[in-house]
mmCIF file with all atom_site columns, C-alpha atoms in Angstrom:
data_model
loop_
_atom_site.group_PDB
_atom_site.id
_atom_site.type_symbol
_atom_site.label_atom_id
_atom_site.label_alt_id
_atom_site.label_comp_id
_atom_site.label_asym_id
_atom_site.label_entity_id
_atom_site.label_seq_id
_atom_site.pdbx_PDB_ins_code
_atom_site.Cartn_x
_atom_site.Cartn_y
_atom_site.Cartn_z
_atom_site.occupancy
_atom_site.B_iso_or_equiv
_atom_site.pdbx_formal_charge
_atom_site.auth_seq_id
_atom_site.auth_comp_id
_atom_site.auth_asym_id
_atom_site.auth_atom_id
_atom_site.pdbx_PDB_model_num
ATOM 1  C CA . MET B 1 1  ? 0.000  0.000   0.000  1.00 0.00 ? 629 MET B CA 1
ATOM 2  C CA . ALA B 1 2  ? 1.444  3.355   -1.018 1.00 0.00 ? 630 ALA B CA 1
ATOM 3  C CA . LEU B 1 3  ? 1.458  6.302   1.348  1.00 0.00 ? 631 LEU B CA 1
ATOM 4  C CA . LYS B 1 4  ? 0.312  9.694   0.149  1.00 0.00 ? 632 LYS B CA 1
ATOM 5  C CA . LYS B 1 5  ? 2.524  12.683  0.748  1.00 0.00 ? 633 LYS B CA 1
ATOM 6  C CA . ASN B 1 6  ? 1.065  15.209  3.159  1.00 0.00 ? 634 ASN B CA 1
ATOM 7  C CA . PRO B 1 7  ? 1.546  18.582  1.419  1.00 0.00 ? 635 PRO B CA 1
ATOM 8  C CA . ILE B 1 8  ? 0.865  20.615  4.598  1.00 0.00 ? 636 ILE B CA 1
ATOM 9  C CA . GLY B 1 9  ? 3.434  18.995  6.894  1.00 0.00 ? 637 GLY B CA 1
ATOM 10 C CA . SER B 1 10 ? 6.099  18.479  4.251  1.00 0.00 ? 638 SER B CA 1
ATOM 11 C CA . GLU B 1 11 ? 6.784  22.182  3.640  1.00 0.00 ? 639 GLU B CA 1
ATOM 12 C CA . ASN B 1 12 ? 8.543  22.667  6.987  1.00 0.00 ? 640 ASN B CA 1
ATOM 13 C CA . GLU B 1 13 ? 10.263 19.287  6.729  1.00 0.00 ? 641 GLU B CA 1
ATOM 14 C CA . ASN B 1 14 ? 11.499 20.083  3.260  1.00 0.00 ? 642 ASN B CA 1
ATOM 15 C CA . SER B 1 15 ? 12.990 23.382  4.317  1.00 0.00 ? 643 SER B CA 1
ATOM 16 C CA . ALA B 1 16 ? 14.680 21.793  7.341  1.00 0.00 ? 644 ALA B CA 1
ATOM 17 C CA . THR B 1 17 ? 15.816 18.877  5.198  1.00 0.00 ? 645 THR B CA 1
ATOM 18 C CA . LEU B 1 18 ? 17.088 21.188  2.501  1.00 0.00 ? 646 LEU B CA 1
ATOM 19 C CA . GLN B 1 19 ? 18.991 23.279  5.042  1.00 0.00 ? 647 GLN B CA 1
ATOM 20 C CA . LYS B 1 20 ? 20.610 20.155  6.504  1.00 0.00 ? 648 LYS B CA 1
ATOM 21 C CA . ALA B 1 21 ? 21.523 18.886  3.027  1.00 0.00 ? 649 ALA B CA 1
ATOM 22 C CA . LYS B 1 22 ? 23.039 22.236  2.095  1.00 0.00 ? 650 LYS B CA 1
ATOM 23 C CA . GLN B 1 23 ? 25.075 22.241  5.308  1.00 0.00 ? 651 GLN B CA 1
ATOM 24 C CA . LEU B 1 24 ? 26.295 18.671  4.744  1.00 0.00 ? 652 LEU B CA 1
ATOM 25 C CA . PHE B 1 25 ? 27.256 19.102  1.128  1.00 0.00 ? 653 PHE B CA 1
ATOM 26 C CA . LYS B 1 26 ? 28.695 22.599  1.007  1.00 0.00 ? 654 LYS B CA 1
ATOM 27 C CA . ASN B 1 27 ? 32.336 22.721  -0.006 1.00 0.00 ? 655 ASN B CA 1
ATOM 28 C CA . ASP B 1 28 ? 33.722 23.946  3.341  1.00 0.00 ? 656 ASP B CA 1
ATOM 29 C CA . PRO B 1 29 ? 35.700 20.917  4.605  1.00 0.00 ? 657 PRO B CA 1
ATOM 30 C CA . GLY B 1 30 ? 36.119 22.440  8.083  1.00 0.00 ? 658 GLY B CA 1
ATOM 31 C CA . ALA B 1 31 ? 32.373 22.476  8.665  1.00 0.00 ? 659 ALA B CA 1
ATOM 32 C CA . ARG B 1 32 ? 31.892 18.746  8.066  1.00 0.00 ? 660 ARG B CA 1
ATOM 33 C CA . LYS B 1 33 ? 32.685 15.992  10.532 1.00 0.00 ? 661 LYS B CA 1
ATOM 34 C CA . GLU B 1 34 ? 35.504 13.772  9.318  1.00 0.00 ? 662 GLU B CA 1
ATOM 35 C CA . ASN B 1 35 ? 34.391 10.312  8.211  1.00 0.00 ? 663 ASN B CA 1
ATOM 36 C CA . LYS B 1 36 ? 35.926 7.198   9.704  1.00 0.00 ? 664 LYS B CA 1
ATOM 37 C CA . ILE B 1 37 ? 37.779 4.629   7.636  1.00 0.00 ? 665 ILE B CA 1
ATOM 38 C CA . LEU B 1 38 ? 37.694 0.870   8.077  1.00 0.00 ? 666 LEU B CA 1
ATOM 39 C CA . THR B 1 39 ? 40.993 -0.686  9.122  1.00 0.00 ? 667 THR B CA 1
ATOM 40 C CA . THR B 1 40 ? 41.881 -4.314  9.722  1.00 0.00 ? 668 THR B CA 1
ATOM 41 C CA . PHE B 1 41 ? 44.538 -6.044  11.759 1.00 0.00 ? 669 PHE B CA 1
ATOM 42 C CA . SER B 1 42 ? 45.145 -9.500  13.167 1.00 0.00 ? 670 SER B CA 1
ATOM 43 C CA . ILE B 1 43 ? 45.455 -10.448 16.841 1.00 0.00 ? 671 ILE B CA 1
ATOM 44 C CA . GLU B 1 44 ? 45.207 -13.681 18.795 1.00 0.00 ? 672 GLU B CA 1
ATOM 45 C CA . PRO B 1 45 ? 41.650 -14.624 19.832 1.00 0.00 ? 673 PRO B CA 1
ATOM 46 C CA . SER B 1 46 ? 42.634 -14.831 23.508 1.00 0.00 ? 674 SER B CA 1
ATOM 47 C CA . PHE B 1 47 ? 44.105 -11.309 23.426 1.00 0.00 ? 675 PHE B CA 1
ATOM 48 C CA . LYS B 1 48 ? 40.959 -10.010 21.708 1.00 0.00 ? 676 LYS B CA 1
ATOM 49 C CA . ARG B 1 49 ? 38.813 -11.543 24.470 1.00 0.00 ? 677 ARG B CA 1
ATOM 50 C CA . GLU B 1 50 ? 40.992 -9.815  27.092 1.00 0.00 ? 678 GLU B CA 1
ATOM 51 C CA . LEU B 1 51 ? 40.609 -6.490  25.319 1.00 0.00 ? 679 LEU B CA 1
ATOM 52 C CA . GLU B 1 52 ? 36.854 -6.972  24.895 1.00 0.00 ? 680 GLU B CA 1
ATOM 53 C CA . ASP B 1 53 ? 36.541 -7.659  28.638 1.00 0.00 ? 681 ASP B CA 1
ATOM 54 C CA . LEU B 1 54 ? 38.625 -4.584  29.469 1.00 0.00 ? 682 LEU B CA 1
ATOM 55 C CA . PHE B 1 55 ? 36.627 -2.361  27.112 1.00 0.00 ? 683 PHE B CA 1
ATOM 56 C CA . SER B 1 56 ? 33.363 -3.798  28.423 1.00 0.00 ? 684 SER B CA 1
ATOM 57 C CA . ASN B 1 57 ? 34.378 -2.921  31.993 1.00 0.00 ? 685 ASN B CA 1
ATOM 58 C CA . MET B 1 58 ? 35.024 0.622   30.762 1.00 0.00 ? 686 MET B CA 1
ATOM 59 C CA . GLY B 1 59 ? 31.590 0.731   29.135 1.00 0.00 ? 687 GLY B CA 1
ATOM 60 C CA . LEU B 1 60 ? 33.003 0.650   25.611 1.00 0.00 ? 688 LEU B CA 1
ATOM 61 C CA . GLY B 1 61 ? 32.381 -1.607  22.654 1.00 0.00 ? 689 GLY B CA 1
ATOM 62 C CA . TRP B 1 62 ? 35.162 -3.122  20.586 1.00 0.00 ? 690 TRP B CA 1
ATOM 63 C CA . ALA B 1 63 ? 35.574 -0.299  18.046 1.00 0.00 ? 691 ALA B CA 1
ATOM 64 C CA . ALA B 1 64 ? 35.223 2.494   20.617 1.00 0.00 ? 692 ALA B CA 1
ATOM 65 C CA . GLY B 1 65 ? 37.744 0.752   22.862 1.00 0.00 ? 693 GLY B CA 1
ATOM 66 C CA . ILE B 1 66 ? 40.276 0.411   20.051 1.00 0.00 ? 694 ILE B CA 1
ATOM 67 C CA . ARG B 1 67 ? 39.833 4.100   19.121 1.00 0.00 ? 695 ARG B CA 1
ATOM 68 C CA . PHE B 1 68 ? 40.253 5.063   22.786 1.00 0.00 ? 696 PHE B CA 1
ATOM 69 C CA . ALA B 1 69 ? 43.381 2.923   23.164 1.00 0.00 ? 697 ALA B CA 1
ATOM 70 C CA . LEU B 1 70 ? 44.946 4.353   20.006 1.00 0.00 ? 698 LEU B CA 1
ATOM 71 C CA . LYS B 1 71 ? 44.214 7.930   21.093 1.00 0.00 ? 699 LYS B CA 1
ATOM 72 C CA . GLU B 1 72 ? 45.737 7.278   24.525 1.00 0.00 ? 700 GLU B CA 1
ATOM 73 C CA . PHE B 1 73 ? 48.799 5.651   22.955 1.00 0.00 ? 701 PHE B CA 1
ATOM 74 C CA . SER B 1 74 ? 49.213 8.570   20.573 1.00 0.00 ? 702 SER B CA 1
ATOM 75 C CA . ARG B 1 75 ? 48.769 11.131  23.370 1.00 0.00 ? 703 ARG B CA 1
ATOM 76 C CA . LYS B 1 76 ? 51.264 9.337   25.644 1.00 0.00 ? 704 LYS B CA 1
ATOM 77 C CA . TYR B 1 77 ? 53.996 8.812   23.059 1.00 0.00 ? 705 TYR B CA 1
ATOM 78 C CA . SER B 1 78 ? 53.650 12.069  21.136 1.00 0.00 ? 706 SER B CA 1
ATOM 79 C CA . GLU B 1 79 ? 54.895 13.862  24.293 1.00 0.00 ? 707 GLU B CA 1
ATOM 80 C CA . HIS B 1 80 ? 58.105 11.789  24.297 1.00 0.00 ? 708 HIS B CA 1
ATOM 81 C CA . MET B 1 81 ? 59.111 12.545  20.733 1.00 0.00 ? 709 MET B CA 1
#
């Protein structure tokens, strides 16, 4: 069953949607949030379980925990160089 477009309510939505689209796609790279890239690496399953447990205790999922660990590593060792 097809839904009919409500012409009354869509005017405000369209303007808000259009404004958001213009903001997202304008050419100013500083205004946009940087996208993430997918990376892969290999570790032992037992080490991954240890990390997952550690991240879980911190309230983080796997990807958030890895990002956190890499940021902390970078912050710690960038001071020593």
